Amino acid sequence: MDATDRRLLELLIEDPRLSNRALARAIGMSPSAVGERLERLQKRGVIRGFTADVDPAALGYALEVVVAIQLRQGKPVRDTVESLRAIPEVRSVQLVTGRWDLLLTFLVRDQLHLREILLGDVWAVADFQHSESMIILQTWTSPTPLGAALEEGDAS
């Protein structure tokens, strides 16, 4: 990956909707050359896809919740993770080190919905032992989360 590839990634992180023509103008290349580079980055797995940033609150899901979960030993963690991922409100399940085994992030409409998800889904998972729920009040993200990696050079 060279400096041109890194610049393409920076531009796409800032605005994933940029066309090949706009990207080409920004870096001084032809649109077809940009297309070839993007295709190569996709084939290498550097670019995994393009997504729309949808506001969950606009769809009625105003609360984002993190639940830290401890599991009883026994059943493979993979089975528990798959059970949790099957809950429609789940955004992510992360296997972590430390006091907790899993961090679960999900979206709910309100506190009543949170209670329904916890009682009916999360706490009902096999091998569930203990949890701690945290409502996210605000999130700050970096506009280019891979900035440091892109500056370092070849990420391969």
PDB file of C-alpha atoms in Angstrom:
ATOM      1  CA  MET A   1       0.000   0.000   0.000  1.00  0.00           C
ATOM      2  CA  ASP A   2       1.506   3.296  -1.047  1.00  0.00           C
ATOM      3  CA  ALA A   3       0.790   6.958  -0.261  1.00  0.00           C
ATOM      4  CA  THR A   4      -1.892   7.123  -2.980  1.00  0.00           C
ATOM      5  CA  ASP A   5      -3.773   4.171  -1.492  1.00  0.00           C
ATOM      6  CA  ARG A   6      -3.567   5.766   1.950  1.00  0.00           C
ATOM      7  CA  ARG A   7      -4.911   9.072   0.588  1.00  0.00           C
ATOM      8  CA  LEU A   8      -7.797   7.244  -1.115  1.00  0.00           C
ATOM      9  CA  LEU A   9      -8.659   5.579   2.205  1.00  0.00           C
ATOM     10  CA  GLU A  10      -8.513   8.908   4.043  1.00  0.00           C
ATOM     11  CA  LEU A  11     -10.896  10.463   1.518  1.00  0.00           C
ATOM     12  CA  LEU A  12     -13.301   7.521   1.721  1.00  0.00           C
ATOM     13  CA  ILE A  13     -13.275   7.563   5.521  1.00  0.00           C
ATOM     14  CA  GLU A  14     -14.228  11.257   5.394  1.00  0.00           C
ATOM     15  CA  ASP A  15     -16.948  10.692   2.773  1.00  0.00           C
ATOM     16  CA  PRO A  16     -17.737   7.118   1.622  1.00  0.00           C
ATOM     17  CA  ARG A  17     -20.082   8.462  -1.075  1.00  0.00           C
ATOM     18  CA  LEU A  18     -17.317  10.065  -3.140  1.00  0.00           C
ATOM     19  CA  SER A  19     -17.409   8.895  -6.742  1.00  0.00           C
ATOM     20  CA  ASN A  20     -14.353   7.557  -8.550  1.00  0.00           C
ATOM     21  CA  ARG A  21     -14.351  10.797 -10.543  1.00  0.00           C
ATOM     22  CA  ALA A  22     -14.281  12.942  -7.374  1.00  0.00           C
ATOM     23  CA  LEU A  23     -11.567  10.746  -5.853  1.00  0.00           C
ATOM     24  CA  ALA A  24      -9.564  10.984  -9.076  1.00  0.00           C
ATOM     25  CA  ARG A  25      -9.770  14.789  -9.064  1.00  0.00           C
ATOM     26  CA  ALA A  26      -8.667  14.908  -5.423  1.00  0.00           C
ATOM     27  CA  ILE A  27      -5.524  12.842  -5.999  1.00  0.00           C
ATOM     28  CA  GLY A  28      -4.725  13.715  -9.628  1.00  0.00           C
ATOM     29  CA  MET A  29      -5.408  10.352 -11.276  1.00  0.00           C
ATOM     30  CA  SER A  30      -7.840   9.025 -13.839  1.00  0.00           C
ATOM     31  CA  PRO A  31     -11.155   7.588 -12.606  1.00  0.00           C
ATOM     32  CA  SER A  32     -10.273   4.192 -14.089  1.00  0.00           C
ATOM     33  CA  ALA A  33      -6.949   4.095 -12.208  1.00  0.00           C
ATOM     34  CA  VAL A  34      -8.788   4.980  -8.994  1.00  0.00           C
ATOM     35  CA  GLY A  35     -11.311   2.209  -9.695  1.00  0.00           C
ATOM     36  CA  GLU A  36      -8.498  -0.314 -10.140  1.00  0.00           C
ATOM     37  CA  ARG A  37      -6.881   0.741  -6.866  1.00  0.00           C
ATOM     38  CA  LEU A  38     -10.181   0.527  -4.978  1.00  0.00           C
ATOM     39  CA  GLU A  39     -10.860  -2.917  -6.430  1.00  0.00           C
ATOM     40  CA  ARG A  40      -7.392  -4.078  -5.350  1.00  0.00           C
ATOM     41  CA  LEU A  41      -7.961  -2.695  -1.828  1.00  0.00           C
ATOM     42  CA  GLN A  42     -11.281  -4.549  -1.662  1.00  0.00           C
ATOM     43  CA  LYS A  43      -9.746  -7.826  -2.849  1.00  0.00           C
ATOM     44  CA  ARG A  44      -7.005  -7.501  -0.200  1.00  0.00           C
ATOM     45  CA  GLY A  45      -9.671  -6.971   2.468  1.00  0.00           C
ATOM     46  CA  VAL A  46      -8.526  -3.453   3.326  1.00  0.00           C
ATOM     47  CA  ILE A  47     -11.902  -2.052   2.251  1.00  0.00           C
ATOM     48  CA  ARG A  48     -14.599  -4.347   3.627  1.00  0.00           C
ATOM     49  CA  GLY A  49     -17.604  -2.448   2.344  1.00  0.00           C
ATOM     50  CA  PHE A  50     -19.509   0.797   2.253  1.00  0.00           C
ATOM     51  CA  THR A  51     -22.282   1.633   4.690  1.00  0.00           C
ATOM     52  CA  ALA A  52     -24.889   4.294   5.336  1.00  0.00           C
ATOM     53  CA  ASP A  53     -24.702   6.108   8.675  1.00  0.00           C
ATOM     54  CA  VAL A  54     -28.312   5.894   9.874  1.00  0.00           C
ATOM     55  CA  ASP A  55     -29.446   7.769  13.001  1.00  0.00           C
ATOM     56  CA  PRO A  56     -31.145   5.131  15.208  1.00  0.00           C
ATOM     57  CA  ALA A  57     -32.978   7.845  17.196  1.00  0.00           C
ATOM     58  CA  ALA A  58     -34.687   8.974  13.995  1.00  0.00           C
ATOM     59  CA  LEU A  59     -36.096   5.433  13.751  1.00  0.00           C
ATOM     60  CA  GLY A  60     -37.323   5.431  17.357  1.00  0.00           C
ATOM     61  CA  TYR A  61     -34.318   3.740  18.987  1.00  0.00           C
ATOM     62  CA  ALA A  62     -33.111   6.553  21.220  1.00  0.00           C
ATOM     63  CA  LEU A  63     -31.115   4.583  23.821  1.00  0.00           C
ATOM     64  CA  GLU A  64     -27.828   2.841  23.146  1.00  0.00           C
ATOM     65  CA  VAL A  65     -26.863   0.415  25.879  1.00  0.00           C
ATOM     66  CA  VAL A  66     -23.704  -1.481  26.778  1.00  0.00           C
ATOM     67  CA  VAL A  67     -24.124  -4.623  28.843  1.00  0.00           C
ATOM     68  CA  ALA A  68     -21.054  -6.288  30.355  1.00  0.00           C
ATOM     69  CA  ILE A  69     -21.716  -9.992  30.867  1.00  0.00           C
ATOM     70  CA  GLN A  70     -20.077 -12.705  32.965  1.00  0.00           C
ATOM     71  CA  LEU A  71     -20.738 -16.285  31.885  1.00  0.00           C
ATOM     72  CA  ARG A  72     -20.619 -19.555  33.800  1.00  0.00           C
ATOM     73  CA  GLN A  73     -18.003 -21.881  32.445  1.00  0.00           C
ATOM     74  CA  GLY A  74     -19.112 -24.855  30.410  1.00  0.00           C
ATOM     75  CA  LYS A  75     -20.851 -24.144  27.131  1.00  0.00           C
ATOM     76  CA  PRO A  76     -18.607 -22.896  24.308  1.00  0.00           C
ATOM     77  CA  VAL A  77     -18.584 -19.077  24.194  1.00  0.00           C
ATOM     78  CA  ARG A  78     -19.277 -19.271  20.454  1.00  0.00           C
ATOM     79  CA  ASP A  79     -22.768 -20.682  21.152  1.00  0.00           C
ATOM     80  CA  THR A  80     -23.566 -17.883  23.586  1.00  0.00           C
ATOM     81  CA  VAL A  81     -22.282 -15.244  21.162  1.00  0.00           C
ATOM     82  CA  GLU A  82     -24.488 -16.619  18.394  1.00  0.00           C
ATOM     83  CA  SER A  83     -27.523 -16.557  20.713  1.00  0.00           C
ATOM     84  CA  LEU A  84     -26.836 -12.921  21.572  1.00  0.00           C
ATOM     85  CA  ARG A  85     -26.210 -11.936  17.948  1.00  0.00           C
ATOM     86  CA  ALA A  86     -29.638 -13.343  17.081  1.00  0.00           C
ATOM     87  CA  ILE A  87     -31.327 -10.620  19.184  1.00  0.00           C
ATOM     88  CA  PRO A  88     -32.517  -8.041  16.603  1.00  0.00           C
ATOM     89  CA  GLU A  89     -31.506  -5.014  18.694  1.00  0.00           C
ATOM     90  CA  VAL A  90     -27.888  -6.171  19.048  1.00  0.00           C
ATOM     91  CA  ARG A  91     -25.273  -4.050  17.300  1.00  0.00           C
ATOM     92  CA  SER A  92     -22.163  -5.860  18.508  1.00  0.00           C
ATOM     93  CA  VAL A  93     -20.906  -8.603  20.795  1.00  0.00           C
ATOM     94  CA  GLN A  94     -17.277  -8.402  21.859  1.00  0.00           C
ATOM     95  CA  LEU A  95     -15.202 -11.053  23.629  1.00  0.00           C
ATOM     96  CA  VAL A  96     -13.033  -9.194  26.140  1.00  0.00           C
ATOM     97  CA  THR A  97     -10.432  -9.771  28.821  1.00  0.00           C
ATOM     98  CA  GLY A  98     -10.763  -8.828  32.454  1.00  0.00           C
ATOM     99  CA  ARG A  99     -13.698  -9.120  34.841  1.00  0.00           C
ATOM    100  CA  TRP A 100     -16.300  -9.480  32.087  1.00  0.00           C
ATOM    101  CA  ASP A 101     -16.466 -12.086  29.352  1.00  0.00           C
ATOM    102  CA  LEU A 102     -18.571 -10.230  26.795  1.00  0.00           C
ATOM    103  CA  LEU A 103     -19.557  -6.660  26.011  1.00  0.00           C
ATOM    104  CA  LEU A 104     -22.902  -6.361  24.280  1.00  0.00           C
ATOM    105  CA  THR A 105     -24.018  -3.146  22.592  1.00  0.00           C
ATOM    106  CA  PHE A 106     -27.608  -2.723  21.499  1.00  0.00           C
ATOM    107  CA  LEU A 107     -30.282  -0.141  20.718  1.00  0.00           C
ATOM    108  CA  VAL A 108     -33.649   0.165  22.442  1.00  0.00           C
ATOM    109  CA  ARG A 109     -36.614   2.517  22.209  1.00  0.00           C
ATOM    110  CA  ASP A 110     -36.829   3.352  25.924  1.00  0.00           C
ATOM    111  CA  GLN A 111     -36.352   1.942  29.435  1.00  0.00           C
ATOM    112  CA  LEU A 112     -39.311  -0.414  29.101  1.00  0.00           C
ATOM    113  CA  HIS A 113     -37.818  -1.868  25.942  1.00  0.00           C
ATOM    114  CA  LEU A 114     -34.465  -2.176  27.745  1.00  0.00           C
ATOM    115  CA  ARG A 115     -36.131  -4.159  30.523  1.00  0.00           C
ATOM    116  CA  GLU A 116     -37.840  -6.452  27.982  1.00  0.00           C
ATOM    117  CA  ILE A 117     -34.550  -7.184  26.202  1.00  0.00           C
ATOM    118  CA  LEU A 118     -32.659  -7.821  29.436  1.00  0.00           C
ATOM    119  CA  LEU A 119     -35.310 -10.067  31.017  1.00  0.00           C
ATOM    120  CA  GLY A 120     -36.473 -11.851  27.895  1.00  0.00           C
ATOM    121  CA  ASP A 121     -33.287 -12.199  25.887  1.00  0.00           C
ATOM    122  CA  VAL A 122     -29.981 -11.306  27.538  1.00  0.00           C
ATOM    123  CA  TRP A 123     -30.541 -12.786  30.990  1.00  0.00           C
ATOM    124  CA  ALA A 124     -32.171 -15.869  29.435  1.00  0.00           C
ATOM    125  CA  VAL A 125     -29.030 -16.862  27.517  1.00  0.00           C
ATOM    126  CA  ALA A 126     -27.605 -20.195  28.628  1.00  0.00           C
ATOM    127  CA  ASP A 127     -24.646 -19.844  30.993  1.00  0.00           C
ATOM    128  CA  PHE A 128     -25.526 -16.241  31.859  1.00  0.00           C
ATOM    129  CA  GLN A 129     -24.189 -15.473  35.342  1.00  0.00           C
ATOM    130  CA  HIS A 130     -24.082 -11.718  35.952  1.00  0.00           C
ATOM    131  CA  SER A 131     -24.286  -8.432  34.051  1.00  0.00           C
ATOM    132  CA  GLU A 132     -23.925  -4.704  34.402  1.00  0.00           C
ATOM    133  CA  SER A 133     -25.901  -2.375  32.129  1.00  0.00           C
ATOM    134  CA  MET A 134     -24.785   1.072  31.098  1.00  0.00           C
ATOM    135  CA  ILE A 135     -26.803   3.575  29.058  1.00  0.00           C
ATOM    136  CA  ILE A 136     -24.597   5.552  26.694  1.00  0.00           C
ATOM    137  CA  LEU A 137     -25.216   9.264  27.192  1.00  0.00           C
ATOM    138  CA  GLN A 138     -22.960  10.544  24.411  1.00  0.00           C
ATOM    139  CA  THR A 139     -20.367   9.159  22.010  1.00  0.00           C
ATOM    140  CA  TRP A 140     -17.377  10.903  20.503  1.00  0.00           C
ATOM    141  CA  THR A 141     -15.628   9.334  17.546  1.00  0.00           C
ATOM    142  CA  SER A 142     -12.607  10.271  15.534  1.00  0.00           C
ATOM    143  CA  PRO A 143     -13.439  11.422  11.999  1.00  0.00           C
ATOM    144  CA  THR A 144     -10.619   9.220  10.698  1.00  0.00           C
ATOM    145  CA  PRO A 145     -10.266   6.338  13.134  1.00  0.00           C
ATOM    146  CA  LEU A 146      -7.449   4.844  11.107  1.00  0.00           C
ATOM    147  CA  GLY A 147      -5.464   8.055  10.854  1.00  0.00           C
ATOM    148  CA  ALA A 148      -2.436   6.741  12.732  1.00  0.00           C
ATOM    149  CA  ALA A 149      -2.369   3.488  10.768  1.00  0.00           C
ATOM    150  CA  LEU A 150      -2.612   5.357   7.477  1.00  0.00           C
ATOM    151  CA  GLU A 151       0.257   7.646   8.473  1.00  0.00           C
ATOM    152  CA  GLU A 152       2.540   4.781   9.527  1.00  0.00           C
ATOM    153  CA  GLY A 153       2.842   3.344   6.066  1.00  0.00           C
ATOM    154  CA  ASP A 154       2.100  -0.136   4.818  1.00  0.00           C
ATOM    155  CA  ALA A 155      -0.623  -1.773   6.932  1.00  0.00           C
ATOM    156  CA  SER A 156      -0.059  -5.242   5.507  1.00  0.00           C
TER     157      SER A 156
END
